[in-house]
XYZ file of C-alpha atoms in Angstrom:
611
model
C -22.073 49.429 -48.339
C -18.722 51.239 -48.826
C -18.303 54.710 -50.477
C -16.482 55.182 -53.582
C -15.039 58.588 -54.989
C -12.563 59.229 -57.664
C -11.442 62.312 -59.697
C -9.851 63.073 -63.018
C -9.288 66.861 -63.956
C -7.125 69.817 -63.415
C -7.489 70.334 -59.571
C -5.540 68.558 -56.671
C -7.321 65.311 -56.350
C -6.459 64.404 -52.819
C -8.541 67.148 -50.961
C -11.594 66.493 -53.277
C -11.436 62.438 -52.504
C -10.882 63.245 -48.920
C -13.985 65.509 -48.705
C -15.974 62.982 -50.805
C -14.972 60.376 -48.418
C -16.203 62.255 -45.280
C -19.483 62.695 -47.063
C -19.634 59.060 -47.842
C -18.464 57.699 -44.439
C -22.155 56.815 -43.460
C -21.690 54.090 -46.081
C -19.003 52.416 -44.275
C -16.417 53.322 -41.880
C -14.107 50.589 -40.953
C -11.308 51.608 -42.945
C -10.309 54.051 -45.680
C -7.713 54.473 -48.447
C -6.654 56.615 -51.318
C -4.729 55.807 -54.600
C -3.065 58.700 -56.572
C -1.605 58.741 -60.104
C 1.390 61.186 -59.790
C 4.094 59.610 -62.029
C 3.712 56.546 -59.890
C 0.707 54.709 -58.668
C 0.574 55.428 -54.855
C -1.816 53.797 -52.485
C -2.250 54.839 -48.821
C -4.825 53.302 -46.697
C -5.531 52.967 -42.884
C -7.918 51.130 -40.430
C -10.583 53.298 -38.881
C -12.262 56.572 -40.013
C -11.320 59.033 -42.759
C -9.899 61.165 -40.081
C -7.169 58.563 -39.295
C -6.486 58.164 -43.081
C -6.076 62.141 -43.152
C -3.643 62.039 -40.252
C -1.651 59.281 -42.140
C -1.411 61.352 -45.208
C 0.044 64.382 -43.296
C 3.756 63.649 -44.481
C 2.948 62.065 -47.707
C 3.282 63.309 -51.318
C -0.339 63.555 -52.294
C 0.140 65.742 -55.414
C -2.001 64.401 -58.211
C -4.735 65.421 -60.488
C -5.880 61.639 -60.871
C -7.077 59.732 -57.917
C -9.690 57.606 -56.209
C -10.621 56.745 -52.573
C -12.663 54.411 -50.585
C -14.232 54.014 -47.314
C -15.075 50.373 -46.239
C -17.798 48.390 -44.600
C -15.934 45.098 -44.244
C -17.540 41.946 -45.969
C -14.531 39.728 -46.702
C -11.783 40.095 -44.335
C -11.602 41.928 -41.005
C -11.060 45.755 -40.855
C -7.318 46.554 -41.099
C -4.816 48.280 -42.893
C -4.075 45.224 -45.272
C -7.757 44.649 -46.127
C -8.527 48.381 -46.756
C -9.037 49.545 -50.173
C -7.625 50.356 -52.800
C -5.922 47.086 -53.653
C -2.959 46.910 -55.945
C -2.446 44.114 -58.503
C 0.450 41.697 -57.954
C 2.730 43.977 -60.061
C 1.379 47.196 -58.489
C 0.775 48.759 -61.835
C -3.105 48.570 -61.335
C -5.213 49.581 -58.340
C -8.906 48.966 -57.802
C -11.740 50.186 -55.257
C -14.760 48.067 -55.081
C -18.149 47.924 -53.547
C -20.020 44.787 -53.468
C -19.276 41.253 -53.113
C -17.690 38.726 -55.728
C -19.360 35.480 -54.953
C -16.885 33.343 -57.088
C -13.632 34.884 -55.674
C -12.533 31.571 -54.156
C -12.620 29.549 -57.538
C -11.010 32.774 -59.205
C -8.178 33.193 -56.421
C -7.188 29.523 -56.775
C -6.883 29.973 -60.539
C -5.111 33.178 -60.144
C -2.578 31.719 -57.531
C -1.639 29.034 -59.894
C -0.839 31.710 -62.536
C 1.643 33.316 -59.932
C -0.343 36.007 -58.625
C 0.362 36.937 -54.969
C -2.571 37.842 -52.325
C -1.762 40.027 -49.191
C -5.304 40.639 -48.192
C -8.482 38.373 -47.290
C -10.587 40.384 -49.767
C -12.545 39.419 -52.906
C -11.582 42.767 -54.282
C -7.662 41.895 -54.520
C -8.994 38.854 -56.709
C -10.814 41.197 -58.950
C -7.784 43.477 -59.714
C -5.451 40.485 -60.310
C -8.032 39.002 -62.612
C -7.797 42.227 -64.602
C -4.241 42.055 -64.615
C -4.063 38.480 -65.801
C -6.445 39.092 -68.561
C -4.267 42.123 -69.721
C -1.111 40.219 -69.554
C -2.420 36.992 -71.311
C -4.372 38.777 -74.075
C -1.806 41.905 -74.641
C -4.879 44.122 -74.669
C -5.770 47.534 -73.235
C -6.900 48.098 -69.689
C -10.245 48.844 -70.646
C -10.688 45.589 -72.746
C -9.171 43.786 -69.460
C -11.740 45.172 -67.320
C -14.486 44.360 -69.853
C -13.424 40.664 -69.962
C -12.904 40.471 -66.435
C -16.631 41.576 -65.917
C -17.667 38.491 -67.725
C -15.776 36.145 -65.305
C -16.951 37.677 -62.112
C -20.187 36.586 -60.341
C -21.880 38.794 -57.802
C -22.461 42.493 -57.233
C -19.827 45.328 -57.938
C -19.155 49.030 -58.413
C -15.593 49.460 -59.279
C -13.136 52.187 -60.175
C -9.660 51.123 -61.645
C -6.561 53.188 -62.230
C -3.233 52.081 -63.980
C 0.268 53.388 -63.724
C 0.422 52.788 -67.578
C -2.416 54.971 -68.278
C -2.007 58.125 -66.174
C -4.659 59.998 -67.669
C -7.426 57.345 -67.671
C -10.116 56.439 -65.294
C -12.262 53.436 -65.645
C -15.382 52.513 -63.583
C -18.194 49.936 -64.018
C -21.213 48.631 -62.111
C -23.646 45.750 -61.375
C -26.096 45.903 -58.474
C -24.183 48.662 -56.744
C -24.772 52.327 -57.216
C -22.362 54.518 -59.401
C -22.702 58.151 -60.541
C -20.359 60.145 -62.630
C -20.183 64.041 -62.413
C -19.334 66.257 -65.397
C -17.682 69.466 -64.873
C -15.675 71.885 -66.890
C -12.963 69.808 -67.920
C -12.890 67.348 -64.930
C -14.980 64.383 -63.897
C -16.047 62.933 -60.641
C -17.144 59.403 -59.874
C -19.005 58.379 -56.636
C -21.338 56.029 -55.068
C -23.996 58.626 -54.699
C -24.000 62.471 -55.542
C -23.260 63.950 -51.991
C -19.376 64.250 -52.999
C -20.137 65.705 -56.459
C -22.872 68.401 -55.671
C -20.045 70.852 -54.686
C -18.732 70.940 -57.950
C -21.359 70.109 -60.600
C -24.911 69.409 -60.828
C -24.762 67.384 -64.187
C -24.449 63.640 -63.545
C -24.650 60.351 -65.504
C -25.914 57.319 -63.678
C -24.118 54.392 -64.767
C -26.543 51.322 -65.437
C -25.902 47.675 -64.473
C -23.359 46.016 -66.896
C -21.945 49.318 -68.114
C -18.425 50.155 -68.293
C -17.364 53.972 -68.201
C -14.102 55.151 -69.560
C -12.925 58.805 -68.796
C -9.809 59.766 -70.896
C -8.828 62.783 -73.035
C -11.655 64.789 -71.301
C -14.212 62.712 -72.796
C -16.689 60.199 -71.127
C -17.287 57.033 -73.112
C -19.863 54.281 -71.983
C -20.060 50.679 -73.343
C -22.028 47.831 -72.387
C -20.316 44.633 -71.118
C -20.801 43.237 -74.604
C -18.982 46.256 -75.941
C -21.870 48.113 -77.325
C -21.599 51.939 -77.276
C -24.080 53.640 -74.876
C -25.200 57.201 -74.988
C -24.672 58.752 -71.863
C -27.872 60.553 -70.336
C -26.979 63.422 -68.437
C -29.261 64.476 -65.466
C -29.456 67.618 -63.455
C -29.042 66.936 -59.744
C -31.814 68.701 -57.396
C -29.486 68.669 -54.432
C -28.379 71.682 -52.215
C -25.021 71.577 -50.636
C -26.486 72.606 -47.311
C -28.736 69.717 -47.306
C -25.778 67.500 -46.739
C -24.187 69.623 -44.077
C -25.068 69.444 -40.214
C -26.434 72.997 -40.110
C -25.376 73.469 -36.685
C -26.958 70.358 -35.202
C -24.547 68.152 -33.214
C -25.459 64.906 -35.198
C -26.955 64.419 -38.624
C -29.689 62.208 -37.032
C -30.739 65.087 -34.859
C -31.037 67.458 -37.735
C -32.991 64.778 -39.643
C -35.336 64.212 -36.751
C -36.018 68.027 -36.664
C -36.486 68.032 -40.301
C -39.507 65.897 -40.320
C -42.197 68.533 -40.354
C -40.621 69.865 -43.719
C -39.632 66.486 -45.132
C -43.317 65.100 -44.513
C -44.695 68.471 -46.223
C -42.463 67.796 -48.994
C -43.598 64.184 -49.496
C -47.041 65.512 -49.706
C -46.471 68.517 -52.075
C -48.277 68.450 -55.170
C -50.126 65.433 -54.377
C -53.008 66.404 -52.339
C -55.458 69.520 -52.304
C -56.645 70.832 -48.979
C -60.259 71.097 -48.620
C -61.196 68.871 -51.382
C -60.760 65.339 -52.518
C -58.361 65.600 -55.196
C -55.243 63.258 -55.032
C -52.512 63.427 -57.487
C -49.904 60.684 -57.591
C -48.637 60.155 -61.173
C -47.212 56.802 -60.609
C -50.507 55.587 -59.371
C -52.445 57.215 -62.019
C -50.279 55.526 -64.694
C -51.336 51.991 -63.290
C -54.632 52.911 -61.662
C -56.515 49.954 -63.226
C -54.038 47.470 -61.981
C -54.453 48.631 -58.287
C -58.210 48.862 -58.820
C -58.228 45.219 -60.035
C -55.269 43.909 -57.773
C -55.975 40.652 -55.770
C -53.289 41.087 -53.627
C -50.477 43.618 -52.610
C -47.102 42.415 -51.613
C -44.794 44.743 -49.741
C -41.109 43.932 -49.738
C -38.250 45.839 -47.674
C -35.840 45.756 -45.274
C -35.171 47.269 -41.615
C -36.985 50.611 -40.996
C -38.783 50.517 -44.570
C -40.143 47.066 -43.745
C -41.856 48.849 -40.505
C -43.181 51.443 -42.779
C -44.456 48.607 -45.108
C -46.405 47.224 -41.787
C -48.066 50.601 -41.360
C -49.036 50.505 -45.103
C -50.536 47.035 -44.574
C -52.962 48.434 -41.904
C -53.569 51.640 -44.274
C -54.239 49.872 -47.384
C -56.512 47.044 -45.942
C -58.346 49.606 -43.874
C -58.893 52.256 -46.625
C -58.795 50.277 -49.872
C -59.914 46.621 -48.783
C -56.971 44.860 -50.523
C -55.446 42.074 -48.896
C -51.600 42.986 -48.135
C -48.672 40.768 -47.310
C -45.430 42.448 -45.855
C -42.390 40.423 -46.562
C -38.785 40.611 -45.743
C -37.155 41.176 -49.042
C -33.997 38.836 -47.907
C -36.610 36.039 -47.149
C -39.129 36.497 -49.964
C -36.744 35.785 -52.941
C -35.577 32.723 -51.433
C -38.703 30.790 -50.644
C -40.267 30.368 -53.960
C -43.185 32.770 -53.339
C -46.582 32.338 -55.099
C -46.863 35.600 -57.333
C -49.420 36.340 -60.085
C -50.053 38.913 -62.688
C -52.831 40.284 -60.440
C -50.330 40.938 -57.810
C -48.656 44.239 -57.250
C -45.265 44.263 -55.420
C -44.465 47.667 -53.429
C -40.698 47.833 -52.921
C -39.728 50.336 -50.504
C -36.181 51.446 -49.895
C -34.683 54.831 -48.854
C -31.721 54.524 -51.063
C -33.249 52.825 -53.915
C -30.210 50.361 -53.825
C -31.014 47.897 -51.137
C -29.671 44.636 -52.783
C -32.127 42.247 -51.217
C -35.346 44.495 -52.102
C -33.802 44.849 -55.798
C -33.537 41.181 -56.131
C -37.057 40.654 -54.689
C -38.501 43.026 -57.118
C -36.761 41.401 -60.140
C -38.171 37.912 -58.858
C -41.578 39.474 -58.551
C -41.192 41.193 -62.116
C -40.151 37.775 -63.749
C -43.418 36.418 -62.542
C -45.350 39.191 -64.286
C -46.515 41.096 -61.150
C -46.671 44.831 -61.405
C -43.983 46.760 -59.473
C -44.315 50.020 -57.609
C -41.416 51.529 -56.104
C -41.102 54.089 -53.136
C -37.553 55.338 -52.692
C -35.881 58.680 -51.739
C -32.983 59.019 -54.219
C -33.695 59.987 -57.666
C -32.143 57.682 -60.415
C -31.384 54.938 -58.009
C -31.428 51.322 -59.209
C -35.104 50.734 -57.847
C -36.484 53.745 -59.474
C -35.201 52.642 -62.692
C -36.377 48.844 -62.263
C -39.815 49.364 -61.422
C -42.951 49.825 -63.552
C -44.064 52.966 -61.578
C -43.375 54.473 -58.224
C -43.125 57.753 -56.158
C -40.224 59.408 -54.651
C -40.591 60.630 -50.921
C -38.575 63.957 -51.539
C -37.310 63.564 -48.013
C -33.827 65.089 -49.012
C -30.584 63.376 -48.164
C -30.638 61.352 -44.948
C -26.906 61.040 -43.757
C -27.384 59.514 -40.466
C -27.237 55.615 -40.603
C -30.491 55.205 -38.448
C -33.433 56.257 -40.677
C -35.698 58.811 -39.051
C -37.173 61.125 -41.636
C -37.113 58.313 -44.146
C -39.634 56.510 -42.215
C -42.101 59.172 -41.880
C -41.761 60.378 -45.446
C -42.337 56.689 -46.657
C -45.402 56.382 -44.406
C -46.741 59.712 -45.710
C -46.501 58.423 -49.388
C -47.887 55.153 -48.442
C -50.753 56.790 -46.862
C -51.400 58.807 -49.901
C -51.250 55.832 -52.249
C -53.722 53.916 -49.847
C -55.933 56.906 -50.037
C -55.810 56.783 -53.902
C -56.683 53.115 -53.852
C -59.497 53.706 -51.526
C -60.926 56.447 -53.543
C -60.739 54.673 -56.893
C -62.145 51.446 -55.521
C -65.080 53.040 -53.688
C -64.230 51.929 -50.340
C -63.206 55.373 -49.055
C -66.008 57.886 -48.821
C -65.528 61.343 -49.799
C -66.308 62.598 -46.328
C -63.610 60.221 -44.858
C -61.334 61.227 -47.693
C -61.664 64.940 -46.820
C -61.099 64.404 -43.197
C -57.943 62.787 -44.155
C -56.711 65.138 -46.151
C -57.280 67.889 -43.456
C -55.611 65.826 -41.076
C -52.509 65.167 -43.212
C -52.181 68.913 -43.892
C -52.111 69.362 -40.238
C -49.354 66.539 -39.423
C -46.395 68.674 -39.986
C -47.539 71.113 -37.359
C -48.362 68.348 -35.117
C -44.721 66.819 -35.603
C -43.265 70.084 -34.721
C -45.337 70.226 -31.561
C -44.049 66.662 -30.632
C -40.535 67.804 -31.390
C -40.961 70.301 -28.754
C -40.753 67.327 -26.206
C -37.004 66.985 -26.724
C -35.963 68.398 -23.397
C -38.660 66.415 -21.335
C -37.525 63.244 -23.282
C -33.713 63.918 -22.699
C -34.643 63.791 -18.891
C -36.243 60.282 -19.506
C -33.233 59.196 -21.394
C -30.939 60.278 -18.322
C -33.017 57.845 -16.237
C -32.594 54.798 -18.551
C -29.295 55.311 -20.137
C -27.687 52.302 -18.232
C -30.341 49.965 -18.643
C -29.395 46.548 -20.446
C -32.840 45.937 -21.957
C -36.038 47.723 -23.443
C -39.595 46.423 -24.172
C -41.705 48.434 -26.747
C -45.340 47.689 -26.968
C -48.164 48.885 -29.297
C -51.251 47.762 -30.820
C -52.859 48.375 -34.272
C -51.331 51.192 -36.261
C -48.866 51.737 -33.361
C -47.712 48.034 -33.299
C -45.041 48.952 -36.236
C -44.064 52.132 -34.260
C -43.177 49.859 -31.358
C -41.088 47.813 -33.684
C -39.354 50.942 -35.107
C -38.666 52.443 -31.686
C -37.045 49.187 -30.473
C -34.890 49.199 -33.614
C -33.813 52.767 -33.291
C -32.466 52.023 -29.875
C -30.771 48.769 -30.830
C -29.125 50.457 -33.861
C -27.435 53.475 -32.183
C -27.398 52.837 -28.409
C -26.445 48.878 -28.325
C -29.195 48.265 -25.746
C -31.145 45.276 -26.443
C -34.784 46.006 -27.016
C -37.831 44.161 -28.322
C -40.958 45.698 -29.912
C -44.014 43.475 -29.537
C -48.019 43.898 -30.230
C -49.147 44.656 -26.693
C -51.507 41.733 -26.660
C -48.915 39.341 -27.439
C -46.943 40.272 -24.284
C -48.640 37.794 -22.046
C -47.610 35.088 -24.596
C -44.129 35.246 -23.553
C -42.400 38.511 -22.791
C -44.113 39.178 -19.800
C -41.658 36.874 -18.091
C -39.084 39.328 -18.669
C -40.829 42.100 -16.685
C -39.545 42.971 -13.401
C -38.713 46.321 -11.318
C -35.846 47.024 -13.456
C -37.301 46.735 -16.948
C -38.440 49.684 -18.963
C -41.468 49.043 -21.011
C -42.432 51.918 -23.666
C -45.936 51.660 -24.390
C -47.610 53.645 -27.359
C -50.939 54.287 -25.916
C -52.642 56.969 -27.835
C -56.339 57.299 -28.130
C -57.550 55.002 -30.831
C -59.676 51.931 -31.304
C -57.574 49.714 -29.107
C -57.049 52.308 -26.353
C -58.978 50.273 -23.513
C -56.893 47.050 -24.474
C -53.625 48.879 -24.062
C -54.895 50.254 -20.826
C -55.250 46.525 -19.564
C -51.862 45.921 -20.922
C -50.296 48.675 -19.057
C -52.051 47.298 -15.789
C -50.393 43.940 -16.411
C -47.004 45.606 -16.599
C -47.644 47.594 -13.654
C -48.630 44.666 -11.511
C -45.169 43.133 -12.033
C -43.621 46.363 -11.142
C -42.378 47.166 -14.875
C -41.231 50.739 -15.406
C -43.690 52.238 -17.711
C -42.984 54.967 -20.072
C -46.177 55.853 -21.938
C -46.697 57.639 -25.323
C -50.236 59.217 -24.797
C -52.550 61.469 -26.495
C -52.723 65.111 -25.355
C -55.249 65.508 -22.340
C -55.085 61.705 -21.277
C -55.980 61.477 -17.620
C -56.366 57.656 -17.327
C -52.814 56.506 -18.140
C -50.758 59.091 -16.301
C -52.163 57.617 -13.170
C -50.187 54.427 -14.085
C -47.169 55.261 -15.896
C -43.777 56.380 -14.161
C -43.102 58.721 -17.268
C -45.637 59.918 -19.711
C -45.061 61.575 -22.976
C -48.111 63.535 -24.650
C -48.365 64.024 -28.332
C -50.927 65.817 -30.327
C -54.356 63.910 -31.124
C -54.774 63.018 -34.923
C -56.477 60.553 -36.797
C -55.820 56.904 -35.731
C -54.536 55.977 -39.257
C -52.071 58.974 -39.211
C -50.670 58.568 -35.831
C -47.608 56.623 -36.406
C -46.177 59.883 -38.183
C -46.629 61.603 -34.728
C -46.116 58.762 -32.209
C -42.831 57.641 -33.563
C -41.076 61.183 -32.950
C -40.598 60.681 -29.251
C -39.128 57.351 -29.647
C -36.755 58.663 -32.239
C -35.748 61.208 -29.712
C -35.536 58.829 -26.869
C -33.063 56.570 -28.821
C -31.085 59.542 -29.825
C -30.575 60.939 -26.423
C -29.812 57.613 -24.732
C -27.151 56.868 -27.374
C -25.506 60.280 -26.721
C -25.556 59.936 -22.963
C -23.832 56.588 -23.548
C -21.157 57.989 -25.556
C -22.222 56.273 -28.785
C -21.396 57.359 -32.281
C -25.024 58.161 -33.272
C -24.307 58.867 -36.972
C -22.085 55.865 -37.484
C -23.213 53.045 -35.128
C -20.806 50.215 -35.218
C -21.212 47.465 -37.645
C -23.929 49.263 -39.805
C -23.831 51.177 -42.893
C -26.548 53.312 -44.568
C -27.067 51.546 -47.833
C -27.012 47.814 -47.853
C -26.014 46.971 -51.309
C -24.702 43.509 -50.545
C -26.546 40.331 -49.508
């Protein structure tokens, strides 16, 4: 949650910060603000989008070569001008921006109020900056030392940047549990929540680790641990293109990312399988091959769309590798004292690699001796660094808050992983493996064909844009797709939608079906096809309005359904990669027709870095 960007160098800071905030707005868009060091420490902030902040700054003196900005997703305190970041200390000599949650802020606030500190907001962040000021005053120490000591007193997650009127050429940053990256240019430095605001200026970055404090001063970057031990910055080269974070002519990032899926799926497979053969090459799997072969159980932890990808993986791994799989909500897994052994493998899935609940779940599993395998999209992310092994999805940046290409990239990598397991365990024959390899190579083309249904799906969206409820049904491999389709619709159109196993419909949801209820049924040709046909008959008997996703050439279901969307045929185990496409497009078009903010849906943020 929340977007952080800061600059110290020789250019005008404010334009760089505002451009960076626009690129980070998918992380939060309740309010935004900047702090600029220009002889004084000036803070300007505004409720609403970054554009509202820009308008507010029109008549302000924003000349400065040092500054920082923040775009907020509210945790403590409602979105308004006062609760927006940056926050001043009581003396207004120090300012802070913060991503995360300080869990012990109430006790700290009570103590600081007794010391004479005055609070204007409802945020935990204002407590943080006053704690730093209190420590500096009482210990007569440098700002750097005051920040370091404050880090010992706060409990929770944070990524912070601190500026002081008394140190006009200094910028201090620190992190624990929330991402932070520093870009290194020619005589200038950039700090951000992720690399998107940095790539325009430099491709050399340092990822700040948990419990590290970074100080930029006199053209130098120095990093120390919270225990004051000097750390050597590890400079990495970004493999990110500027055009990948622009809309590229599309109306919304979400639509762009839906249409990028033929390429992102291909990129997720690239170098990992060989057409016409049975050779699979996953370095992360290879390093822990024997662990996978001997695993007694695989536990998948994830949240949201990644959890749905994990459900697909449950079918894949049990089907192809014959290893029992449990799929857990990361947010629940860590709190129920789960039974974990050294023979378990835990797969953590996260697009950003920063999801707080998933990180906490994998740390718990690691403490119990399990092997941790991570699947994420962002190179250098916290999950990538915390796991024993893993695989990047290589989907490219995903800016739209509602995940689309992340889902299909995760499913692609999980399919390859299941195939590797099945091959090594002897549960997947060479013949079947070669068939799957061939079909996987054909998937990008089939997804491209499914995307040509866009205009047809837009017409369906026009019919249903004003309904209050949707029901999504699927069986087998398509059940997680039903869940994902319902989630997409909820996220961006604000229509209530539920995904259900088709066979469970008669155990409750069937009571909801009448002539005004649209029911999306994923009914492709697979081992459950005849059962799904029966479920459609049950819906039709109750006058439900059926939207069926079927395999090309189906002649049975079109006679029953009001609307039919035909997708290319593929192997049953790979169908989620194809059948999800029309559901993404349907949710997108309904949201657009309803006038919703597709890329920045209300109350949501892209990377959930707080609990």
